[in-house]
Amino acid sequence: MKNRNKEITSQIDNALLNIEMNDVTRELLIMLKEEIPKAKTKEEQILIGIKLMEAITTTAVSIASIFQ
């Protein structure tokens, strides 16, 4: 589980550095990144994953709205 958490944290770091996003999405990703090391059970990991997908969806919608 620790390797998976490190991989997720690394991908969040990469997104924060390389993807343009609004401040709300950025703050949400930072908060999620802080929660990942605390995930001890599979259920906690799943909840964090769901929150991460919500953040990604929010970012994608924001980017799509810029190009319309």
XYZ file of C-alpha atoms in Angstrom:
68
model
C 0.000 0.000 0.000
C 2.909 2.364 0.707
C 4.202 2.062 -2.868
C 0.747 2.849 -4.225
C 0.496 5.867 -1.916
C 3.927 7.091 -3.062
C 2.910 6.656 -6.696
C -0.289 8.658 -6.188
C 1.603 11.368 -4.292
C 4.163 11.548 -7.089
C 1.451 11.929 -9.722
C -0.213 14.711 -7.712
C 3.153 16.493 -7.456
C 3.561 16.137 -11.219
C 0.085 17.552 -11.835
C 0.703 20.484 -9.491
C 3.886 21.344 -11.365
C 2.797 20.742 -14.953
C -0.942 21.323 -15.286
C -2.709 24.636 -15.230
C -5.637 24.588 -12.834
C -7.736 26.977 -10.854
C -6.892 27.751 -7.234
C -9.727 25.639 -5.829
C -8.550 22.536 -7.675
C -4.942 23.181 -6.668
C -5.892 23.481 -2.993
C -7.989 20.309 -3.208
C -5.059 18.374 -4.666
C -2.737 19.673 -1.963
C -5.205 18.639 0.738
C -5.586 15.185 -0.815
C -1.827 14.799 -1.019
C -1.611 15.421 2.719
C -4.292 12.769 3.369
C -2.671 9.989 1.319
C -0.027 8.969 3.894
C -2.806 8.655 6.483
C -4.685 6.034 4.415
C -4.164 2.746 6.212
C -7.040 0.677 4.849
C -8.246 -0.105 1.358
C -11.493 1.760 2.112
C -9.583 4.903 3.050
C -7.572 4.618 -0.163
C -10.767 4.250 -2.178
C -12.257 7.387 -0.583
C -9.109 9.349 -1.411
C -9.225 7.970 -4.957
C -12.805 9.152 -5.357
C -11.861 12.626 -4.125
C -8.900 12.628 -6.512
C -11.151 11.723 -9.440
C -13.490 14.563 -8.476
C -10.539 16.965 -8.521
C -9.415 15.670 -11.927
C -12.940 16.011 -13.299
C -13.189 19.567 -11.975
C -9.869 20.416 -13.625
C -10.896 18.852 -16.934
C -14.189 20.763 -16.959
C -12.348 24.009 -16.178
C -9.871 23.439 -18.999
C -12.629 22.486 -21.425
C -14.546 25.655 -20.608
C -11.478 27.750 -21.487
C -11.410 26.312 -25.020
C -15.103 26.817 -25.736
